């Protein structure tokens, strides 16, 4: 029986307006080599100038992950040659990273939680981008110098599935903090995965690093492939060799990239161009102020406070905006509970978002509008079907539910006094049907309900219609 | 000191023909420039109005070459200007050329330039010193009013002493390093070579100050002005060339005659300055010069099979031997397994040297030493091997390791060649250097190099 | 320094050394390393390493774009271009 150890080196692009060591725009999708200056192109004589916001975001993440924050953070040079790295050293942090010894707790598929230890969190610069085209490689340095945060975990993850769940949880954390889009497909989050396996109880095995993983699903698949591959190597009585492998997404396998011997010696040493940074009280206050309730804690609280099911809570807390929206809507619609609001969000709201191809952030529905829709329902002024109709109108016309209700005259006909004359006129228009129903043909009762609805434009409260029919038929 | 020095140089634009008639043939013999563009008009406003100056060719000036004396960058034209140069330009001074240097500032003779040969204006068979040899030679030969150099381990002061001019190495960080091609980032600073002490001080005043492009730059702390009374000197100083020894002893006599108290001190760490300096400098250089790979600019091989081949061929063909030696040394001392023994040890030795100097400055206002143990040596390796040249840097590198300011000043001629001495002061106390050097100049003025002239300005 | 160490070091530094270079540069490197070892004579027990000389206050810049109008000038300086891309040979 083998035990698997997975550790991650996660890189995220921080949400900064400029690069980490120069004033160039940090912006995707521009013409190649336009967001460049002598600094990020590694010209002779240039010097790095540290972006304060990038540093704040790095500290914000470190604090959120429960790290010990550095009292004197320092940058180092990591030396290796790579064609898209302008200086041929990366400014990173080795001796005094921003944060150390933290942890992240996250939920597993079965609802239990697990804690993964964080070795350190450090700020560094990204490299440029290479596009391989036949016998030439095209280099674009727009991305060179982007602020990159590296979060290094201890080898605490035990399977591909667990790692996938962890990555999704991590992604939620950085999005909640607002520090990064954390989008693996778009390259704003990358993850090098270290996998080792060993006989149960024998401790860590030989570490194999897998690169080129651009989705959490590939991370899962790559780990599962490595588990099998390394187990086969050990079964055959051989040693797993310490190496870097690449994920081949066409063949679903990992392949040797380079072996570690004689290859790399990064020769880290303190970056002389950047003095150490000592966070002061006001800096630390801003870091404190930037903290938010993390997704797992929020989920657990919403379950406690509003009695949400796990499924509901998962949905509502997936994005911080949805969770905020949910809580605002619940608090604004005094009468109703959280479960109804969660159902709105999971059901009809999601359906309309899909239909109109919009996001919750950018759609005409606000938490206030959803709350008043629910309040109309709670007050019996509309019934469910009309509520759903109003929801569509909100999306179409971008107006408040109350306004739409007035304009469209959709308020429920919910009193016996209003509805009785209508039922009477339906009865007198269809004596044969009434007779048939009275004679025991219950199937035709639906026809009468339909006629009442038709006559009221759907506004009749269904319960009342049923009650009156029963009364008149008796 | 020549009070009319600045006035005469400020007529550079007005008397251009006369200047050129003098300067062109002189430059032919000295070879101080890699790029010489004297046909410019100098602005007629500002604190340095009309003054022509030269810039060492490892400092960026927009639209001027930035070769660093290397094949690697032979074709590079700088797209931007160094902060300190921009400040001088804004004050009315004008760049008229880029001066020769040992490749990337690595050397003590300027003979290690891949792109030109510079001779000492006092004796063309001798070197101008280095690595800012072109700058010191241009200043001494009367081709510019002042010249900028870079001082990593004495690269402004040593050639200044060889050429008989003043050479200032300011406090680390007081002059922005933005635009100065990095060799050893934690040690180096831009410096000034000039025949005029007063102009040196004035130019420093314009260049200095914090720069948002350089986060290691500083505004000099406004120190309490303190008259220099006590000057520390090294106890039992030997190993000097006899001519330098004579000049040194004469300097001691002049200083005593000027009323200074001379305090003999023992600097126990002095013998470790050279190894500590070369360990740190080469380590930083190995990273700083990694950017030169023929991809974004610079020398690219005719053919390369793959990126790695391109990078390796570019560097192998682009760098000279001395640069390769220093990159190799620096790479080695940072390697895992060796780093503690060499690089980290050197940084601790550096601390010890700083502490040692601090003790000296607790008792004395200045420390005085020879700038270099010899006068200008002849071209080639006959009189001083590259290894001996490195060992001879011990007086100058000490100031770089401690980050303190130092000034090499002309201390007279010995057998027709200038000899320089240097004052070192605590950080930010450049004022003490200027004060004592000005007093010294009342007894020994900066010498005029034979054949040079400022007569064109008359 | 023996030849193997020298070669490993040259590999890390991306410099090619021919036979003649190995001997000539190797000797200069070894000579300096011998000199460096002199530092062992000095007791540095308890001393901190000096990595940064004089700046003691925090240095950061605001996260606001400083447009550089130099992008075109920088692209032009590359030895080989394809549109705005810088070209290098591919790994084949
Ligand atoms: Mg990293
Ligand atoms: Zn930039």
CSV table of C-alpha atoms and ligand atoms in Angstrom, one decimal, chain A residues 19 22 24 36-37 40, ligand 2:
chain,number,residue,atom,x,y,z
A,19,UNK,CA,4.2,45.7,-12.9
A,22,UNK,CA,8.4,49.3,-12.9
A,24,UNK,CA,4.5,49.7,-17.0
A,36,UNK,CA,7.7,47.5,-21.8
A,37,UNK,CA,10.3,50.0,-20.6
A,40,UNK,CA,11.4,45.4,-17.5
D,2,LIG,ZN1,8.5,48.3,-17.5
